[in-house]
Amino acid sequence: MPRKLTPMASKFELEARLRRQGYALLAGLDEVGRGPLAGPVVAACVILPEGWEDPGVADSKKLSAKKREELAAIIGDTAVASGIGQCDPDEIDRLNIHQASLTAMARALLDTSFKPDHLLVDGRFTIESRLPQIAVIKGDGLCQCIGAASILAKVHRDALMLKWHEKYPQYNFAANKGYPTKEHRRMLTQIGPSPIHRKSYAPVAQMSFLGL
């Protein structure tokens, strides 16, 4: 049965303990983009080599964009394997954001070239998989592999939102990445949602879907 783990006193203790138990390929999974009004929810899966450690790896939201990009390059060069998965706005509307987040993480696992022997999933819930796994609350700060996944997912999603900004510059996705800033809400009121807005989210659902 999947297990849930609350924060521990010692950082990275869980990964070390699992390796001592014989699990060599630990995969961290995390997602970003639950809160935005627009764009996909994106997840990453990362398998780090044994002994890999970088003190800068942490919750991606606490790092500057420059630091995230630097760490993403290091992780990409040194990880045993990594994968990306996402759910687009229409899937989020159909499934709900909770299920879409779990689906995105499951897709990230499928996108990973090496099959891990144990999963560490950020949050309170595990994903659909037969592999042994643990849900780790605040895992991006407690497990290097989850922190690495958080960084890759955030960098990937930010890059996607920059591309959407080129098509829909009026919402300033380059700056807000789809999150409900004051400016973003004002533009929604003035011109309505774009095709990449999440129609099931209250600030969007309250308006007539105009399409652009």
Tab-separated table of C-alpha atoms in Angstrom:
chain	number	residue	atom	x	y	z
A	1	MET	CA	0.000	0.000	0.000
A	2	PRO	CA	1.230	3.552	-0.744
A	3	ARG	CA	2.387	5.374	2.354
A	4	LYS	CA	2.163	9.003	3.387
A	5	LEU	CA	5.012	10.757	5.104
A	6	THR	CA	4.938	13.989	7.048
A	7	PRO	CA	7.993	16.295	7.212
A	8	MET	CA	11.005	14.825	9.005
A	9	ALA	CA	13.575	16.544	11.144
A	10	SER	CA	16.523	15.579	8.945
A	11	LYS	CA	16.643	16.642	5.305
A	12	PHE	CA	17.110	13.888	2.722
A	13	GLU	CA	16.828	11.189	5.420
A	14	LEU	CA	14.120	9.377	3.475
A	15	GLU	CA	16.181	8.948	0.313
A	16	ALA	CA	19.150	7.642	2.293
A	17	ARG	CA	16.949	5.191	4.191
A	18	LEU	CA	15.349	3.844	1.006
A	19	ARG	CA	18.756	3.361	-0.609
A	20	ARG	CA	19.890	1.393	2.423
A	21	GLN	CA	16.826	-0.801	1.870
A	22	GLY	CA	18.043	-1.565	-1.650
A	23	TYR	CA	16.112	0.940	-3.761
A	24	ALA	CA	18.735	2.286	-6.153
A	25	LEU	CA	16.541	4.187	-8.623
A	26	LEU	CA	14.465	6.652	-6.632
A	27	ALA	CA	12.156	8.854	-8.711
A	28	GLY	CA	10.881	12.167	-7.403
A	29	LEU	CA	7.618	13.530	-8.815
A	30	ASP	CA	6.183	17.006	-8.446
A	31	GLU	CA	3.823	19.318	-10.302
A	32	VAL	CA	3.440	23.053	-10.759
A	33	GLY	CA	0.548	25.165	-11.937
A	34	ARG	CA	-2.399	24.256	-9.738
A	35	GLY	CA	-3.287	27.880	-9.005
A	36	PRO	CA	-3.141	29.672	-12.387
A	37	LEU	CA	-6.266	30.672	-14.261
A	38	ALA	CA	-4.644	29.762	-17.582
A	39	GLY	CA	-2.240	27.252	-19.056
A	40	PRO	CA	-1.453	23.618	-18.244
A	41	VAL	CA	-0.494	21.905	-15.037
A	42	VAL	CA	2.988	20.469	-15.601
A	43	ALA	CA	4.778	17.679	-13.734
A	44	ALA	CA	8.277	16.267	-13.803
A	45	CYS	CA	9.835	12.976	-12.765
A	46	VAL	CA	13.545	12.886	-11.878
A	47	ILE	CA	15.847	9.992	-11.009
A	48	LEU	CA	19.096	11.251	-9.488
A	49	PRO	CA	22.289	9.197	-9.170
A	50	GLU	CA	23.228	7.952	-5.711
A	51	GLY	CA	25.274	10.522	-3.838
A	52	TRP	CA	23.985	13.437	-5.908
A	53	GLU	CA	23.311	16.491	-3.787
A	54	ASP	CA	23.021	20.201	-4.424
A	55	PRO	CA	22.115	22.489	-1.508
A	56	GLY	CA	20.394	24.856	-3.921
A	57	VAL	CA	17.722	22.323	-4.847
A	58	ALA	CA	14.528	23.230	-3.049
A	59	ASP	CA	10.931	24.178	-3.687
A	60	SER	CA	11.065	25.834	-7.116
A	61	LYS	CA	8.741	28.647	-6.001
A	62	LYS	CA	11.376	29.821	-3.501
A	63	LEU	CA	14.096	30.200	-6.154
A	64	SER	CA	14.690	33.010	-8.622
A	65	ALA	CA	14.020	32.301	-12.302
A	66	LYS	CA	17.753	32.535	-13.029
A	67	LYS	CA	18.639	30.063	-10.271
A	68	ARG	CA	15.944	27.640	-11.418
A	69	GLU	CA	17.285	27.687	-14.967
A	70	GLU	CA	20.854	27.130	-13.750
A	71	LEU	CA	19.774	24.191	-11.603
A	72	ALA	CA	17.555	22.763	-14.365
A	73	ALA	CA	20.607	22.630	-16.653
A	74	ILE	CA	22.660	20.844	-13.966
A	75	ILE	CA	19.844	18.397	-13.235
A	76	GLY	CA	19.349	17.712	-16.930
A	77	ASP	CA	23.049	16.971	-17.387
A	78	THR	CA	23.476	14.738	-14.336
A	79	ALA	CA	20.157	12.971	-13.736
A	80	VAL	CA	19.923	9.269	-14.521
A	81	ALA	CA	16.658	10.072	-16.293
A	82	SER	CA	13.841	12.592	-16.264
A	83	GLY	CA	10.427	13.037	-17.819
A	84	ILE	CA	7.739	15.694	-18.265
A	85	GLY	CA	3.958	15.312	-18.239
A	86	GLN	CA	1.125	17.786	-18.403
A	87	CYS	CA	-2.623	18.258	-18.499
A	88	ASP	CA	-3.972	21.055	-20.656
A	89	PRO	CA	-6.761	23.433	-19.597
A	90	ASP	CA	-9.548	21.399	-21.202
A	91	GLU	CA	-8.412	18.313	-19.273
A	92	ILE	CA	-8.244	20.319	-16.053
A	93	ASP	CA	-11.820	21.481	-16.646
A	94	ARG	CA	-12.969	17.925	-17.312
A	95	LEU	CA	-11.044	16.105	-14.568
A	96	ASN	CA	-10.658	18.840	-11.866
A	97	ILE	CA	-7.241	20.192	-10.875
A	98	HIS	CA	-6.545	17.494	-8.278
A	99	GLN	CA	-6.998	14.623	-10.702
A	100	ALA	CA	-5.238	16.554	-13.477
A	101	SER	CA	-2.196	17.042	-11.239
A	102	LEU	CA	-1.985	13.330	-10.456
A	103	THR	CA	-2.465	12.514	-14.146
A	104	ALA	CA	0.330	14.894	-15.143
A	105	MET	CA	2.693	13.193	-12.669
A	106	ALA	CA	1.730	9.756	-13.976
A	107	ARG	CA	2.501	10.977	-17.508
A	108	ALA	CA	5.857	12.335	-16.363
A	109	LEU	CA	6.702	8.876	-15.019
A	110	LEU	CA	5.763	7.304	-18.369
A	111	ASP	CA	7.960	9.869	-20.141
A	112	THR	CA	11.004	8.814	-18.090
A	113	SER	CA	13.365	6.532	-20.031
A	114	PHE	CA	14.511	4.480	-17.014
A	115	LYS	CA	12.008	2.600	-14.883
A	116	PRO	CA	12.542	3.535	-11.211
A	117	ASP	CA	12.135	1.035	-8.395
A	118	HIS	CA	10.514	3.468	-5.930
A	119	LEU	CA	8.540	6.705	-6.234
A	120	LEU	CA	8.548	9.744	-3.947
A	121	VAL	CA	5.532	11.919	-4.720
A	122	ASP	CA	5.178	15.461	-3.434
A	123	GLY	CA	2.009	16.126	-1.461
A	124	ARG	CA	-0.593	14.025	0.304
A	125	PHE	CA	-1.529	11.686	-2.527
A	126	THR	CA	0.201	9.022	-4.581
A	127	ILE	CA	-0.296	8.387	-8.307
A	128	GLU	CA	-1.726	5.425	-10.165
A	129	SER	CA	1.211	3.038	-10.406
A	130	ARG	CA	2.155	-0.454	-9.286
A	131	LEU	CA	5.562	0.760	-8.180
A	132	PRO	CA	6.141	1.209	-4.431
A	133	GLN	CA	5.635	4.846	-3.559
A	134	ILE	CA	5.359	7.317	-0.717
A	135	ALA	CA	3.497	10.629	-0.659
A	136	VAL	CA	5.758	13.155	1.055
A	137	ILE	CA	4.179	16.310	2.442
A	138	LYS	CA	6.386	19.294	1.544
A	139	GLY	CA	8.601	16.792	-0.208
A	140	ASP	CA	10.227	19.367	-2.471
A	141	GLY	CA	12.140	20.590	0.562
A	142	LEU	CA	12.784	17.145	2.058
A	143	CYS	CA	13.857	15.022	-0.908
A	144	GLN	CA	16.462	15.999	-3.477
A	145	CYS	CA	14.704	14.083	-6.246
A	146	ILE	CA	11.373	15.793	-5.555
A	147	GLY	CA	13.048	19.203	-5.350
A	148	ALA	CA	14.733	18.511	-8.672
A	149	ALA	CA	11.390	17.530	-10.211
A	150	SER	CA	9.845	20.741	-8.901
A	151	ILE	CA	12.538	22.782	-10.636
A	152	LEU	CA	12.255	20.991	-13.987
A	153	ALA	CA	8.464	21.271	-13.961
A	154	LYS	CA	8.539	24.983	-13.134
A	155	VAL	CA	11.135	25.820	-15.795
A	156	HIS	CA	9.205	23.837	-18.414
A	157	ARG	CA	5.877	25.437	-17.552
A	158	ASP	CA	7.323	28.959	-17.521
A	159	ALA	CA	8.734	28.360	-21.004
A	160	LEU	CA	5.319	27.220	-22.227
A	161	MET	CA	3.676	30.345	-20.812
A	162	LEU	CA	6.227	32.551	-22.582
A	163	LYS	CA	5.135	30.948	-25.850
A	164	TRP	CA	1.477	31.573	-25.013
A	165	HIS	CA	2.365	35.180	-24.244
A	166	GLU	CA	3.451	35.596	-27.871
A	167	LYS	CA	-0.022	34.539	-29.020
A	168	TYR	CA	-2.020	36.320	-26.306
A	169	PRO	CA	0.173	39.258	-25.186
A	170	GLN	CA	-2.759	41.197	-23.743
A	171	TYR	CA	-2.816	38.942	-20.648
A	172	ASN	CA	0.924	39.374	-19.973
A	173	PHE	CA	1.522	35.663	-19.424
A	174	ALA	CA	5.268	36.388	-19.655
A	175	ALA	CA	5.044	38.074	-16.272
A	176	ASN	CA	2.159	36.378	-14.473
A	177	LYS	CA	2.486	32.847	-15.973
A	178	GLY	CA	-1.306	32.584	-15.823
A	179	TYR	CA	-1.626	33.291	-12.096
A	180	PRO	CA	-4.481	35.597	-10.996
A	181	THR	CA	-2.607	38.878	-10.604
A	182	LYS	CA	-4.526	42.132	-10.438
A	183	GLU	CA	-3.523	42.957	-14.011
A	184	HIS	CA	-4.551	39.517	-15.250
A	185	ARG	CA	-7.973	39.779	-13.604
A	186	ARG	CA	-8.463	43.238	-15.076
A	187	MET	CA	-7.786	41.967	-18.590
A	188	LEU	CA	-10.197	39.085	-18.064
A	189	THR	CA	-12.878	41.609	-17.146
A	190	GLN	CA	-12.110	43.783	-20.155
A	191	ILE	CA	-11.722	41.229	-22.939
A	192	GLY	CA	-12.821	37.894	-21.523
A	193	PRO	CA	-10.898	34.603	-21.404
A	194	SER	CA	-8.580	33.167	-24.044
A	195	PRO	CA	-8.769	29.565	-25.290
A	196	ILE	CA	-6.098	28.523	-22.762
A	197	HIS	CA	-7.999	29.808	-19.731
A	198	ARG	CA	-9.468	27.257	-17.331
A	199	LYS	CA	-13.209	27.647	-17.710
A	200	SER	CA	-13.956	25.720	-14.506
A	201	TYR	CA	-12.078	28.240	-12.341
A	202	ALA	CA	-14.426	30.733	-10.698
A	203	PRO	CA	-12.897	34.007	-12.017
A	204	VAL	CA	-13.143	32.599	-15.549
A	205	ALA	CA	-16.439	30.739	-15.163
A	206	GLN	CA	-18.152	33.942	-14.073
A	207	MET	CA	-17.553	35.483	-17.508
A	208	SER	CA	-18.836	34.644	-20.935
A	209	PHE	CA	-16.284	32.652	-22.865
A	210	LEU	CA	-15.450	34.889	-25.834
A	211	GLY	CA	-12.520	33.078	-27.513
A	212	LEU	CA	-9.682	34.916	-29.276
